[in-house]
Every structure is written in C-alpha cells, then in structure tokens.
Amino acid sequence: MITRTVTPSESGKKLHRYLCTLMPNYPLGQIYKMIDQGKVRVNGKRKKQNYEMASGDELTIFVDEETFQRSVGAEKKPKFVGIPANIDVVYEDDELLVVNKPAGLLTHPDRTEQKDTLIARVHAYLYRKDALDSRLFLPASANRLDRNTSGLVLIGKTAGMLHKLNQWVQRREIGKYYVTIVQGRLEGKGEISSSLERDERSNRTRVSTAEDAKESMTRYEALHSTSGYTLVEVDLESGRTHQIRSHFQSIGHSLLGDVKYGGRPYEGVNHQLLHAWRITLPDGRTFRAPPPDAFGSILRKLRLTLPHA
C-alpha cells in the first residue's frame, strides 16, 4: 500500500492524470482499472477518474512497493543550476504568477536555446523560493510571446490554475492588448480579418485564401500619429503565430523595425517593436506592464505619446 499527500501545486489535477504522472511506467489501462476497482482511494473513499485533487488530499494506492517503484522509475529533482532567477514580477499569489518578459528572451525552449528561457527562469525563481513542491507538476505559461516581443505572460503555479487559464484562452475569454508602432498613418479604429497560413520551414506567417488557412481577427486603435509612424493598440481576437506582424504587413503598415515582415530598421532596431502591455481576465483582474526602456526611447524620438503608460 502506497500513501501520498497532494501538494498545493498539484491541486486541480484530475485523479487519472495525477496517477499517470506519478506512475509513468504503469499502463494507462491498468490505472483506469485500479480506479474502477477501488484500488485507489482519496481520503479513504473511492473517486471517479476525473475527480479533481485538492491540496491536502490523502491518496492511497493499493499496490505493493516493488510494483510501485517499477512504475515510478528514477526520480529526478530539478536543480536549475546556472539558470538566472531574475524575472520582472507584475503580480503573484499562491496560484497565479504574471511576469513581464523582456525582448530577446524565448518564452519556451526551441532548437536555438534549450536552457535560458522565460519559463526556466520562472522555475529557477520559484525553486529558490522553495515554492516548487512537486515533481509531478511544474508551473507553465498559458500564453507565449515571440522572442523579440516583450510583455505580460501568465503562469499557472498550480495545476488547477493552469487548467483554468488554458480554458479561458481556448474560449477567447482573456483580453490581450499590445502596443506597437507601425509605418505610415492610421486613424481611428479598425479590424483585419484575413485568414493566415503558417510556413514552419521559413518561420513565416502569411495571409492566405487556402482551404486550411486559419481564420484570424486583429482589432486595432490608432493612439497617436506623427513623423510617418502611428502608435497603435492591438486587441487580438485570435492568437496565431506572428498574427499582428503579418496582418499589418497585409494592409501596408508593417511594424517599425520588423524587417522580416516588410518593416524598415529604425535607430538600430531591426526587429518588431511589439509589447503585450495589458491583460484582462474573465474574473475581472487586469494587469499592466509599461513598454521597456528601448520602446520608450523610440516613442520619445518620434514624439509619440502612449496614454495611461
């Protein structure tokens, strides 16, 4: 018989998924069978497969120690050696962490960088606070930003909060607002509703009428125009990769510095000047992060004013 107490970060995880993570070498069919036969108890009672675990729940698994150890495999404890723990925390409570990602840092690892990413820094930050309480769950982001896009990223610190954030994202209930500078003059409010097609080989997204192109909607409001540029707030109805960049290129207003999508370099900036500056959650909470210093410097040079910054 094996007993285990559910930690705070594991709360919200469904029973069958909890067991799959706890016993990765045990067949999935056998895990379902154990639950159905009552060989798994929570606080002494039988539970259904989709029961959501709560912090402090006492889990009992009626298997022998040898079987359990084979199903668990070698336990690895994260150390995060060499990973910087410096992150710009906008908000934090027991379940949710909101961070302001700098431009130039990946949100998640890719083929060019495996170690120093935003999510790795988040893990290092929490590890050094002794806030990683489980090997079965690591906090994860519910949204991601391109390497050269700065701004707000939502991190679920518990399985339950991460699930809730992901549901809000899927149902498009989270308001995601960006600010950027585009070439040329725009006025008032507008919408760009062109379908997008992704080419992973070239790492480019383009407007397309192909049958498999994905419907995409970008809303924008021109905030201030001067010197042949316009400061724009963008509201994403959908969240396709490079959506803002490809949509504005398609209407002849590429982002300042975004050479990949038709933009011209400016004052040494040769990447998109794009910042996720405001997020609203369905529960009423709103988070803000002012643009980084480099963005602010170009605003001043162009004599553009960002309201309520």
Short mmCIF file of N, CA, C and O in Angstrom, two decimals, residues 174-280:
data_model
loop_
_atom_site.label_atom_id
_atom_site.label_comp_id
_atom_site.label_asym_id
_atom_site.label_seq_id
_atom_site.Cartn_x
_atom_site.Cartn_y
_atom_site.Cartn_z
N ILE A 174 -9.88 35.78 -22.47
CA ILE A 174 -8.84 36.65 -21.93
C ILE A 174 -8.59 37.78 -22.93
O ILE A 174 -8.41 37.54 -24.12
N GLY A 175 -8.63 39.02 -22.45
CA GLY A 175 -8.32 40.16 -23.29
C GLY A 175 -6.82 40.38 -23.34
O GLY A 175 -6.18 40.57 -22.31
N LYS A 176 -6.24 40.33 -24.56
CA LYS A 176 -4.79 40.50 -24.73
C LYS A 176 -4.55 41.74 -25.59
O LYS A 176 -4.94 41.76 -26.76
N TYR A 177 -3.93 42.74 -25.02
CA TYR A 177 -3.74 44.02 -25.70
C TYR A 177 -2.25 44.32 -25.84
O TYR A 177 -1.49 44.22 -24.87
N TYR A 178 -1.88 44.70 -27.05
CA TYR A 178 -0.49 45.02 -27.37
C TYR A 178 -0.40 46.48 -27.81
O TYR A 178 -1.37 47.06 -28.27
N VAL A 179 0.80 47.03 -27.69
CA VAL A 179 1.09 48.31 -28.32
C VAL A 179 2.26 48.11 -29.26
O VAL A 179 3.19 47.33 -28.98
N THR A 180 2.20 48.81 -30.40
CA THR A 180 3.27 48.73 -31.38
C THR A 180 3.30 50.03 -32.16
O THR A 180 2.39 50.86 -32.07
N ILE A 181 4.37 50.22 -32.91
CA ILE A 181 4.49 51.37 -33.81
C ILE A 181 4.51 50.83 -35.23
O ILE A 181 5.32 49.94 -35.55
N VAL A 182 3.61 51.32 -36.06
CA VAL A 182 3.55 50.88 -37.45
C VAL A 182 3.98 52.01 -38.38
O VAL A 182 3.89 53.19 -38.03
N GLN A 183 4.43 51.63 -39.55
CA GLN A 183 4.84 52.60 -40.56
C GLN A 183 3.60 53.22 -41.20
O GLN A 183 2.60 52.54 -41.45
N GLY A 184 3.67 54.52 -41.46
CA GLY A 184 2.56 55.21 -42.11
C GLY A 184 1.55 55.72 -41.11
O GLY A 184 1.68 55.54 -39.89
N ARG A 185 0.52 56.35 -41.63
CA ARG A 185 -0.50 56.97 -40.79
C ARG A 185 -1.78 56.13 -40.77
O ARG A 185 -2.33 55.80 -41.82
N LEU A 186 -2.23 55.79 -39.57
CA LEU A 186 -3.52 55.14 -39.36
C LEU A 186 -4.37 56.05 -38.49
O LEU A 186 -3.84 56.76 -37.63
N GLU A 187 -5.68 55.98 -38.67
CA GLU A 187 -6.58 56.79 -37.86
C GLU A 187 -7.73 55.94 -37.34
O GLU A 187 -8.19 55.02 -38.02
N GLY A 188 -8.21 56.28 -36.16
CA GLY A 188 -9.40 55.64 -35.60
C GLY A 188 -9.21 54.16 -35.29
O GLY A 188 -8.10 53.69 -35.01
N LYS A 189 -10.32 53.44 -35.36
CA LYS A 189 -10.32 52.01 -35.06
C LYS A 189 -10.53 51.20 -36.34
O LYS A 189 -11.10 51.69 -37.31
N GLY A 190 -10.06 49.95 -36.33
CA GLY A 190 -10.23 49.11 -37.50
C GLY A 190 -10.09 47.64 -37.15
O GLY A 190 -9.73 47.28 -36.02
N GLU A 191 -10.38 46.78 -38.12
CA GLU A 191 -10.27 45.33 -37.97
C GLU A 191 -9.56 44.76 -39.18
O GLU A 191 -9.74 45.23 -40.31
N ILE A 192 -8.75 43.74 -38.93
CA ILE A 192 -8.12 42.97 -40.01
C ILE A 192 -8.57 41.53 -39.82
O ILE A 192 -8.23 40.90 -38.81
N SER A 193 -9.33 41.00 -40.75
CA SER A 193 -9.91 39.66 -40.58
C SER A 193 -9.50 38.75 -41.74
O SER A 193 -10.34 38.19 -42.43
N SER A 194 -8.21 38.64 -41.97
CA SER A 194 -7.67 37.79 -43.03
C SER A 194 -7.19 36.46 -42.46
O SER A 194 -6.54 36.43 -41.41
N SER A 195 -7.50 35.35 -43.14
CA SER A 195 -7.02 34.04 -42.70
C SER A 195 -5.51 33.95 -42.90
O SER A 195 -4.94 34.59 -43.78
N LEU A 196 -4.87 33.15 -42.05
CA LEU A 196 -3.42 33.06 -42.04
C LEU A 196 -2.95 31.63 -42.25
O LEU A 196 -3.57 30.68 -41.78
N GLU A 197 -1.82 31.51 -42.95
CA GLU A 197 -1.20 30.22 -43.22
C GLU A 197 0.22 30.26 -42.69
O GLU A 197 0.94 31.25 -42.90
N ARG A 198 0.65 29.23 -42.03
CA ARG A 198 1.96 29.17 -41.38
C ARG A 198 2.92 28.31 -42.18
O ARG A 198 2.58 27.19 -42.58
N ASP A 199 4.13 28.81 -42.42
CA ASP A 199 5.20 28.04 -43.06
C ASP A 199 6.31 27.86 -42.03
O ASP A 199 7.09 28.78 -41.78
N GLU A 200 6.36 26.68 -41.42
CA GLU A 200 7.32 26.44 -40.35
C GLU A 200 8.76 26.45 -40.86
O GLU A 200 9.69 26.82 -40.14
N ARG A 201 8.97 26.04 -42.11
CA ARG A 201 10.34 25.97 -42.63
C ARG A 201 10.98 27.36 -42.71
O ARG A 201 12.15 27.53 -42.41
N SER A 202 10.19 28.34 -43.12
CA SER A 202 10.72 29.70 -43.21
C SER A 202 10.40 30.52 -41.97
O SER A 202 10.82 31.68 -41.88
N ASN A 203 9.66 29.94 -41.02
CA ASN A 203 9.24 30.63 -39.81
C ASN A 203 8.50 31.92 -40.16
O ASN A 203 8.77 32.99 -39.60
N ARG A 204 7.56 31.81 -41.11
CA ARG A 204 6.79 32.96 -41.54
C ARG A 204 5.30 32.62 -41.57
O ARG A 204 4.91 31.47 -41.79
N THR A 205 4.49 33.65 -41.34
CA THR A 205 3.04 33.53 -41.44
C THR A 205 2.57 34.51 -42.51
O THR A 205 3.05 35.63 -42.58
N ARG A 206 1.64 34.06 -43.35
CA ARG A 206 1.18 34.95 -44.42
C ARG A 206 -0.34 34.85 -44.57
O ARG A 206 -0.95 33.83 -44.28
N VAL A 207 -0.91 35.96 -45.05
CA VAL A 207 -2.33 35.99 -45.37
C VAL A 207 -2.57 35.01 -46.52
O VAL A 207 -1.80 34.97 -47.49
N SER A 208 -3.64 34.23 -46.41
CA SER A 208 -3.87 33.18 -47.40
C SER A 208 -5.36 32.90 -47.55
O SER A 208 -6.13 33.07 -46.61
N THR A 209 -5.73 32.47 -48.75
CA THR A 209 -7.11 32.03 -49.01
C THR A 209 -7.18 30.52 -49.12
O THR A 209 -8.21 29.98 -49.53
N ALA A 210 -6.09 29.83 -48.77
CA ALA A 210 -6.07 28.37 -48.84
C ALA A 210 -7.12 27.77 -47.92
O ALA A 210 -7.48 28.36 -46.89
N GLU A 211 -7.57 26.60 -48.26
CA GLU A 211 -8.66 25.96 -47.50
C GLU A 211 -8.26 25.68 -46.06
O GLU A 211 -9.10 25.74 -45.16
N ASP A 212 -6.98 25.38 -45.85
CA ASP A 212 -6.54 25.05 -44.49
C ASP A 212 -6.01 26.26 -43.73
O ASP A 212 -5.50 26.13 -42.61
N ALA A 213 -6.09 27.46 -44.32
CA ALA A 213 -5.68 28.67 -43.60
C ALA A 213 -6.62 28.92 -42.42
O ALA A 213 -7.82 28.60 -42.49
N LYS A 214 -6.09 29.47 -41.35
CA LYS A 214 -6.87 29.63 -40.11
C LYS A 214 -7.45 31.05 -40.02
O LYS A 214 -6.74 32.04 -40.21
N GLU A 215 -8.73 31.10 -39.69
CA GLU A 215 -9.38 32.40 -39.53
C GLU A 215 -8.71 33.18 -38.41
O GLU A 215 -8.40 32.63 -37.35
N SER A 216 -8.50 34.46 -38.63
CA SER A 216 -7.80 35.30 -37.66
C SER A 216 -8.40 36.70 -37.66
O SER A 216 -8.77 37.22 -38.71
N MET A 217 -8.48 37.27 -36.48
CA MET A 217 -9.06 38.60 -36.34
C MET A 217 -8.15 39.47 -35.46
O MET A 217 -7.80 39.08 -34.35
N THR A 218 -7.77 40.62 -35.99
CA THR A 218 -6.98 41.61 -35.24
C THR A 218 -7.75 42.92 -35.22
O THR A 218 -8.10 43.45 -36.28
N ARG A 219 -8.01 43.44 -34.03
CA ARG A 219 -8.64 44.76 -33.90
C ARG A 219 -7.56 45.75 -33.45
O ARG A 219 -6.66 45.39 -32.70
N TYR A 220 -7.68 46.98 -33.93
CA TYR A 220 -6.68 47.96 -33.55
C TYR A 220 -7.31 49.34 -33.37
O TYR A 220 -8.39 49.63 -33.87
N GLU A 221 -6.58 50.17 -32.62
CA GLU A 221 -6.96 51.57 -32.44
C GLU A 221 -5.71 52.43 -32.54
O GLU A 221 -4.74 52.20 -31.81
N ALA A 222 -5.73 53.38 -33.47
CA ALA A 222 -4.62 54.32 -33.59
C ALA A 222 -4.64 55.27 -32.41
O ALA A 222 -5.65 55.95 -32.15
N LEU A 223 -3.54 55.35 -31.67
CA LEU A 223 -3.46 56.19 -30.48
C LEU A 223 -2.84 57.55 -30.76
O LEU A 223 -3.23 58.55 -30.17
N HIS A 224 -1.83 57.57 -31.64
CA HIS A 224 -1.13 58.83 -31.92
C HIS A 224 -0.31 58.66 -33.19
O HIS A 224 0.36 57.63 -33.37
N SER A 225 -0.35 59.64 -34.09
CA SER A 225 0.42 59.60 -35.33
C SER A 225 1.31 60.83 -35.44
O SER A 225 0.90 61.94 -35.09
N THR A 226 2.54 60.61 -35.93
CA THR A 226 3.46 61.71 -36.19
C THR A 226 4.67 61.16 -36.94
O THR A 226 4.98 59.97 -36.84
N SER A 227 5.31 61.99 -37.73
CA SER A 227 6.58 61.65 -38.39
C SER A 227 6.50 60.40 -39.26
O SER A 227 7.48 59.66 -39.38
N GLY A 228 5.33 60.13 -39.83
CA GLY A 228 5.20 58.98 -40.71
C GLY A 228 5.03 57.66 -40.00
O GLY A 228 5.15 56.58 -40.61
N TYR A 229 4.75 57.69 -38.70
CA TYR A 229 4.53 56.47 -37.91
C TYR A 229 3.28 56.65 -37.05
O TYR A 229 2.88 57.77 -36.73
N THR A 230 2.68 55.52 -36.67
CA THR A 230 1.48 55.55 -35.83
C THR A 230 1.65 54.59 -34.66
O THR A 230 2.04 53.43 -34.84
N LEU A 231 1.37 55.08 -33.47
CA LEU A 231 1.33 54.23 -32.29
C LEU A 231 -0.05 53.60 -32.23
O LEU A 231 -1.07 54.29 -32.29
N VAL A 232 -0.09 52.27 -32.12
CA VAL A 232 -1.33 51.52 -32.23
C VAL A 232 -1.49 50.59 -31.04
O VAL A 232 -0.52 49.96 -30.60
N GLU A 233 -2.72 50.50 -30.53
CA GLU A 233 -3.06 49.43 -29.58
C GLU A 233 -3.78 48.34 -30.35
O GLU A 233 -4.67 48.61 -31.16
N VAL A 234 -3.39 47.10 -30.09
CA VAL A 234 -3.92 45.95 -30.82
C VAL A 234 -4.62 45.02 -29.85
O VAL A 234 -4.09 44.70 -28.78
N ASP A 235 -5.83 44.58 -30.24
CA ASP A 235 -6.62 43.63 -29.46
C ASP A 235 -6.74 42.35 -30.28
O ASP A 235 -7.31 42.36 -31.37
N LEU A 236 -6.16 41.26 -29.77
CA LEU A 236 -6.17 40.00 -30.51
C LEU A 236 -7.42 39.20 -30.20
O LEU A 236 -7.64 38.75 -29.07
N GLU A 237 -8.24 38.99 -31.23
CA GLU A 237 -9.39 38.09 -31.10
C GLU A 237 -8.91 36.65 -31.17
O GLU A 237 -9.40 35.78 -30.47
N SER A 238 -7.95 36.38 -32.05
CA SER A 238 -7.30 35.07 -32.13
C SER A 238 -5.83 35.26 -31.81
O SER A 238 -5.36 36.39 -31.69
N GLY A 239 -5.10 34.17 -31.69
CA GLY A 239 -3.71 34.29 -31.28
C GLY A 239 -2.78 33.46 -32.13
O GLY A 239 -2.04 32.62 -31.62
N ARG A 240 -2.78 33.69 -33.44
CA ARG A 240 -1.91 32.95 -34.35
C ARG A 240 -0.46 33.45 -34.23
O ARG A 240 -0.23 34.62 -33.91
N THR A 241 0.47 32.57 -34.54
CA THR A 241 1.87 32.95 -34.54
C THR A 241 2.12 34.06 -35.56
O THR A 241 1.70 33.95 -36.71
N HIS A 242 2.78 35.13 -35.12
CA HIS A 242 3.10 36.29 -35.97
C HIS A 242 1.86 36.96 -36.55
O HIS A 242 1.94 37.63 -37.59
N GLN A 243 0.72 36.80 -35.89
CA GLN A 243 -0.53 37.35 -36.42
C GLN A 243 -0.48 38.86 -36.61
O GLN A 243 -0.83 39.38 -37.68
N ILE A 244 -0.05 39.59 -35.58
CA ILE A 244 -0.02 41.04 -35.67
C ILE A 244 0.92 41.49 -36.79
O ILE A 244 0.58 42.36 -37.60
N ARG A 245 2.06 40.86 -36.86
CA ARG A 245 3.08 41.27 -37.83
C ARG A 245 2.60 41.03 -39.27
O ARG A 245 2.76 41.90 -40.13
N SER A 246 2.02 39.87 -39.52
CA SER A 246 1.58 39.57 -40.89
C SER A 246 0.32 40.36 -41.26
O SER A 246 0.17 40.79 -42.41
N HIS A 247 -0.57 40.56 -40.31
CA HIS A 247 -1.79 41.31 -40.60
C HIS A 247 -1.48 42.76 -40.96
O HIS A 247 -2.03 43.31 -41.93
N PHE A 248 -0.61 43.40 -40.20
CA PHE A 248 -0.31 44.80 -40.51
C PHE A 248 0.51 44.93 -41.80
O PHE A 248 0.35 45.90 -42.54
N GLN A 249 1.36 43.97 -42.08
CA GLN A 249 2.04 43.99 -43.38
C GLN A 249 1.03 43.91 -44.52
O GLN A 249 1.17 44.58 -45.54
N SER A 250 -0.04 43.11 -44.31
CA SER A 250 -1.02 42.90 -45.37
C SER A 250 -1.81 44.16 -45.72
O SER A 250 -2.36 44.26 -46.81
N ILE A 251 -1.86 45.13 -44.79
CA ILE A 251 -2.59 46.37 -45.09
C ILE A 251 -1.62 47.53 -45.36
O ILE A 251 -2.02 48.69 -45.37
N GLY A 252 -0.34 47.18 -45.56
CA GLY A 252 0.63 48.20 -45.92
C GLY A 252 1.17 49.02 -44.78
O GLY A 252 1.69 50.13 -45.00
N HIS A 253 1.08 48.50 -43.55
CA HIS A 253 1.57 49.23 -42.37
C HIS A 253 2.41 48.29 -41.51
O HIS A 253 2.04 47.96 -40.37
N SER A 254 3.55 47.86 -42.05
CA SER A 254 4.43 46.96 -41.31
C SER A 254 4.89 47.61 -40.01
O SER A 254 4.97 48.84 -39.90
N LEU A 255 5.23 46.76 -39.04
CA LEU A 255 5.71 47.26 -37.76
C LEU A 255 7.10 47.86 -37.91
O LEU A 255 7.93 47.36 -38.69
N LEU A 256 7.33 48.94 -37.19
CA LEU A 256 8.64 49.58 -37.18
C LEU A 256 9.72 48.55 -36.84
O LEU A 256 9.60 47.81 -35.86
N GLY A 257 10.75 48.50 -37.68
CA GLY A 257 11.88 47.61 -37.42
C GLY A 257 11.68 46.17 -37.81
O GLY A 257 12.64 45.38 -37.78
N ASP A 258 10.47 45.77 -38.19
CA ASP A 258 10.18 44.36 -38.45
C ASP A 258 10.58 43.99 -39.88
O ASP A 258 9.75 43.82 -40.76
N VAL A 259 11.89 43.83 -40.09
CA VAL A 259 12.42 43.59 -41.43
C VAL A 259 11.88 42.29 -42.04
O VAL A 259 11.79 42.16 -43.26
N LYS A 260 11.53 41.33 -41.21
CA LYS A 260 11.01 40.06 -41.72
C LYS A 260 9.66 40.23 -42.39
O LYS A 260 9.30 39.47 -43.29
N TYR A 261 8.91 41.23 -41.95
CA TYR A 261 7.57 41.45 -42.50
C TYR A 261 7.45 42.86 -43.12
O TYR A 261 6.43 43.52 -42.98
N GLY A 262 8.49 43.28 -43.80
CA GLY A 262 8.42 44.50 -44.59
C GLY A 262 8.73 45.79 -43.87
O GLY A 262 8.62 46.86 -44.47
N GLY A 263 9.10 45.73 -42.61
CA GLY A 263 9.41 46.94 -41.87
C GLY A 263 10.83 47.44 -42.13
O GLY A 263 11.71 46.67 -42.53
N ARG A 264 11.05 48.71 -41.89
CA ARG A 264 12.37 49.31 -42.07
C ARG A 264 13.06 49.45 -40.70
O ARG A 264 12.41 49.80 -39.72
N PRO A 265 14.36 49.19 -40.66
CA PRO A 265 15.09 49.41 -39.39
C PRO A 265 14.99 50.88 -38.98
O PRO A 265 14.87 51.77 -39.82
N TYR A 266 15.05 51.10 -37.66
CA TYR A 266 14.99 52.46 -37.15
C TYR A 266 15.87 52.57 -35.91
O TYR A 266 15.69 51.81 -34.94
N GLU A 267 16.83 53.48 -35.96
CA GLU A 267 17.69 53.73 -34.80
C GLU A 267 18.30 52.43 -34.26
O GLU A 267 18.36 52.20 -33.05
N GLY A 268 18.74 51.56 -35.18
CA GLY A 268 19.37 50.32 -34.77
C GLY A 268 18.40 49.20 -34.43
O GLY A 268 18.84 48.08 -34.14
N VAL A 269 17.09 49.47 -34.44
CA VAL A 269 16.10 48.42 -34.15
C VAL A 269 15.77 47.70 -35.45
O VAL A 269 15.27 48.31 -36.40
N ASN A 270 16.05 46.40 -35.50
CA ASN A 270 15.77 45.61 -36.70
C ASN A 270 14.91 44.39 -36.39
O ASN A 270 15.05 43.33 -36.97
N HIS A 271 14.04 44.57 -35.40
CA HIS A 271 13.03 43.54 -35.07
C HIS A 271 11.75 44.26 -34.70
O HIS A 271 11.73 45.48 -34.49
N GLN A 272 10.65 43.49 -34.63
CA GLN A 272 9.36 44.12 -34.33
C GLN A 272 9.39 44.81 -32.97
O GLN A 272 9.92 44.27 -32.00
N LEU A 273 8.87 46.00 -32.94
CA LEU A 273 8.73 46.73 -31.68
C LEU A 273 7.29 46.49 -31.20
O LEU A 273 6.37 47.22 -31.55
N LEU A 274 7.13 45.44 -30.43
CA LEU A 274 5.80 44.96 -30.04
C LEU A 274 5.82 44.59 -28.57
O LEU A 274 6.71 43.86 -28.12
N HIS A 275 4.82 45.07 -27.82
CA HIS A 275 4.80 44.88 -26.37
C HIS A 275 3.39 44.53 -25.91
O HIS A 275 2.43 45.24 -26.20
N ALA A 276 3.26 43.38 -25.22
CA ALA A 276 1.98 42.97 -24.62
C ALA A 276 1.82 43.73 -23.32
O ALA A 276 2.36 43.34 -22.29
N TRP A 277 1.04 44.82 -23.36
CA TRP A 277 1.07 45.75 -22.23
C TRP A 277 -0.11 45.62 -21.28
O TRP A 277 -0.08 46.15 -20.18
N ARG A 278 -1.18 44.91 -21.70
CA ARG A 278 -2.37 44.81 -20.83
C ARG A 278 -3.07 43.48 -21.05
O ARG A 278 -3.23 43.03 -22.18
N ILE A 279 -3.47 42.85 -19.95
CA ILE A 279 -4.23 41.60 -20.00
C ILE A 279 -5.40 41.72 -19.03
O ILE A 279 -5.24 42.18 -17.89
N THR A 280 -6.58 41.31 -19.48
CA THR A 280 -7.76 41.27 -18.61
C THR A 280 -8.25 39.84 -18.52
O THR A 280 -8.34 39.14 -19.53
#
